[in-house]
Amino acid sequence: MTISLQAYKKMLLIRIAEQEIANLYLQNKIMSFVHFCVGQEAVAVGVCDALKKEDRVLGNHRSHGHYLAKGGDLRKMICELLGKEYGSSHGKGGSMHMIDKSVNFVGSTPILGSVVPLACGAAFEQKYSKKDGITVAFLGDGAFEEGVVCETLNLAALFKLPLLLVVENNLFAVNSKLKDRRSEAYDIEKIVTGFGVTYVKADGNDYRDVFGKAKKLVAEVRRGKPAVLECITYRHMAHSAPIFDEGYREEDILEKRLKEDPIDKTKQILLKNGVSEKELVKVEDDTKKTVMESIKFAMDSNYPPKESLYTDLYAS
């Protein structure tokens, strides 16, 4: 399978945006928790490239890449992180509560595993209302261990919902290893298929593998066959904040992460396919320019007016 230059551009935009946003965090420009997806770009882009505009996407606490891959507005996203009025939630959602219905990014939620039942409800509504499109939810390996995931798998299979769960297995939850959290017999594939849901595993560091398998699964999901795509990937930074933690890592050590870096792997494939180094350098320069212009726009943007403090808020 060939890789389009457009896919590389999307992955590169996510990578450079994340790196520059990390710098903003270190400069105390972002005053809330922020979780970066550096190293996981191939999953977001590979899956979203298999979707249509009417398809819905939901994310978790690490969803900058999911939003941008679905066609989200970089300026709106950075404004949201900085608490500015132009943000996708007018500065009230921040990094972990993004939403943009214009691209059918239904929303992200940081409560572990909570995105799964919400996505189930969205998929149910699509089927009940006889709408076109499917619902895709991104979750981590730790979130998959939540009991609500099993409840969702059962309901999705029972009602034949147009639901695709994408498990981004980056091998760690905060700094807790899989082997310390799961029994030796723990098997995601057996859990998923036990409910009659289709299961496929992909190399989350390889855009071609993710896109190819996501495309096939999406076609099945459109026919009312819910599915789970588990992508094995590496997060290059810590669970939260832009630091590089090495002490507890055994599998995804620095050397291996660099070797399996999805951006570099994609670039090497493009070079082999005849794309010139000069063209790729221009793509990198143009992307960096776009990101820096978006950051300047966000920095210069206004904060929400005090009068809007309680607008769009709900409390029970």
Tab-separated table of C-alpha atoms in Angstrom, residues 186-312:
chain	number	residue	atom	x	y	z
A	186	TYR	CA	-5.719	-11.372	30.152
A	187	ASP	CA	-6.508	-11.269	26.431
A	188	ILE	CA	-8.220	-8.319	24.751
A	189	GLU	CA	-9.026	-10.346	21.641
A	190	LYS	CA	-10.838	-13.027	23.671
A	191	ILE	CA	-12.746	-10.379	25.631
A	192	VAL	CA	-13.881	-8.626	22.463
A	193	THR	CA	-14.739	-11.682	20.380
A	194	GLY	CA	-16.493	-13.224	23.377
A	195	PHE	CA	-19.220	-10.631	22.843
A	196	GLY	CA	-19.373	-11.339	19.127
A	197	VAL	CA	-17.496	-8.156	18.237
A	198	THR	CA	-14.826	-8.173	15.536
A	199	TYR	CA	-11.233	-7.715	16.759
A	200	VAL	CA	-8.164	-6.700	14.729
A	201	LYS	CA	-4.669	-5.734	15.893
A	202	ALA	CA	-2.512	-3.204	14.026
A	203	ASP	CA	0.979	-1.766	14.232
A	204	GLY	CA	0.217	1.696	15.566
A	205	ASN	CA	3.621	2.932	14.432
A	206	ASP	CA	2.798	2.152	10.796
A	207	TYR	CA	0.275	4.354	8.977
A	208	ARG	CA	-0.191	1.821	6.188
A	209	ASP	CA	-1.115	-0.969	8.579
A	210	VAL	CA	-3.508	1.196	10.588
A	211	PHE	CA	-5.224	2.694	7.548
A	212	GLY	CA	-5.542	-0.601	5.702
A	213	LYS	CA	-7.098	-2.424	8.642
A	214	ALA	CA	-9.241	0.544	9.693
A	215	LYS	CA	-10.651	0.835	6.178
A	216	LYS	CA	-11.772	-2.807	6.173
A	217	LEU	CA	-13.251	-2.558	9.656
A	218	VAL	CA	-15.083	0.668	8.869
A	219	ALA	CA	-16.757	-1.046	5.921
A	220	GLU	CA	-17.963	-3.812	8.256
A	221	VAL	CA	-19.092	-1.366	10.921
A	222	ARG	CA	-21.225	0.445	8.329
A	223	ARG	CA	-23.065	-2.845	7.863
A	224	GLY	CA	-23.899	-3.038	11.561
A	225	LYS	CA	-20.939	-5.103	12.721
A	226	PRO	CA	-19.245	-3.348	15.679
A	227	ALA	CA	-15.492	-3.761	15.926
A	228	VAL	CA	-12.388	-3.079	17.999
A	229	LEU	CA	-9.058	-2.068	16.473
A	230	GLU	CA	-6.138	-2.383	18.888
A	231	CYS	CA	-3.104	-0.361	17.820
A	232	ILE	CA	0.220	-1.054	19.520
A	233	THR	CA	2.044	2.247	19.708
A	234	TYR	CA	4.465	4.299	21.794
A	235	ARG	CA	3.867	7.604	23.542
A	236	HIS	CA	7.171	9.438	23.491
A	237	MET	CA	6.400	11.739	26.399
A	238	ALA	CA	5.196	11.123	29.922
A	239	HIS	CA	1.547	10.427	30.726
A	240	SER	CA	1.001	14.143	31.295
A	241	ALA	CA	3.136	17.206	30.550
A	242	PRO	CA	6.010	17.473	28.050
A	243	ILE	CA	8.704	15.491	29.834
A	244	PHE	CA	10.505	12.390	28.673
A	245	ASP	CA	10.372	9.631	31.267
A	246	GLU	CA	12.771	6.736	30.903
A	247	GLY	CA	13.209	5.138	34.311
A	248	TYR	CA	10.365	2.614	34.246
A	249	ARG	CA	10.292	1.839	30.514
A	250	GLU	CA	11.463	-1.591	29.417
A	251	GLU	CA	9.819	-2.245	26.060
A	252	ASP	CA	9.678	1.184	24.403
A	253	ILE	CA	13.145	2.440	25.234
A	254	LEU	CA	14.377	5.592	23.489
A	255	GLU	CA	16.297	3.747	20.783
A	256	LYS	CA	13.271	1.644	19.861
A	257	ARG	CA	10.887	4.609	19.901
A	258	LEU	CA	13.147	6.489	17.518
A	259	LYS	CA	13.443	3.455	15.236
A	260	GLU	CA	9.669	2.976	15.147
A	261	ASP	CA	8.808	6.682	14.938
A	262	PRO	CA	5.790	6.858	12.584
A	263	ILE	CA	6.791	10.243	11.161
A	264	ASP	CA	10.278	9.111	10.186
A	265	LYS	CA	9.035	5.750	8.894
A	266	THR	CA	6.492	7.482	6.675
A	267	LYS	CA	9.093	9.929	5.421
A	268	GLN	CA	11.463	7.112	4.431
A	269	ILE	CA	8.678	5.356	2.528
A	270	LEU	CA	7.835	8.530	0.641
A	271	LEU	CA	11.490	8.987	-0.311
A	272	LYS	CA	11.616	5.428	-1.639
A	273	ASN	CA	8.438	6.094	-3.608
A	274	GLY	CA	10.027	8.988	-5.449
A	275	VAL	CA	9.113	12.041	-3.375
A	276	SER	CA	12.166	14.306	-3.287
A	277	GLU	CA	13.970	15.378	-0.134
A	278	LYS	CA	13.506	18.971	-1.273
A	279	GLU	CA	9.729	18.561	-1.414
A	280	LEU	CA	9.623	17.027	2.063
A	281	VAL	CA	11.767	19.818	3.489
A	282	LYS	CA	9.304	22.321	2.032
A	283	VAL	CA	6.420	20.413	3.628
A	284	GLU	CA	8.194	20.568	6.982
A	285	ASP	CA	8.917	24.287	6.619
A	286	ASP	CA	5.358	25.083	5.547
A	287	THR	CA	3.926	23.032	8.405
A	288	LYS	CA	6.140	24.742	10.965
A	289	LYS	CA	5.064	28.108	9.564
A	290	THR	CA	1.397	27.158	9.811
A	291	VAL	CA	1.801	26.057	13.414
A	292	MET	CA	3.706	29.164	14.478
A	293	GLU	CA	1.176	31.442	12.757
A	294	SER	CA	-1.626	29.597	14.554
A	295	ILE	CA	0.123	30.050	17.895
A	296	LYS	CA	0.618	33.773	17.247
A	297	PHE	CA	-3.050	34.075	16.316
A	298	ALA	CA	-4.032	32.342	19.551
A	299	MET	CA	-1.672	34.410	21.689
A	300	ASP	CA	-3.088	37.618	20.192
A	301	SER	CA	-6.723	36.520	20.545
A	302	ASN	CA	-9.078	37.798	23.213
A	303	TYR	CA	-10.147	36.006	26.357
A	304	PRO	CA	-13.895	35.426	26.787
A	305	PRO	CA	-15.756	38.449	28.205
A	306	LYS	CA	-16.708	38.255	31.869
A	307	GLU	CA	-20.372	38.398	30.889
A	308	SER	CA	-20.077	34.943	29.291
A	309	LEU	CA	-18.755	33.273	32.453
A	310	TYR	CA	-21.889	31.183	32.963
A	311	THR	CA	-22.848	30.802	29.300
A	312	ASP	CA	-23.004	27.244	27.971
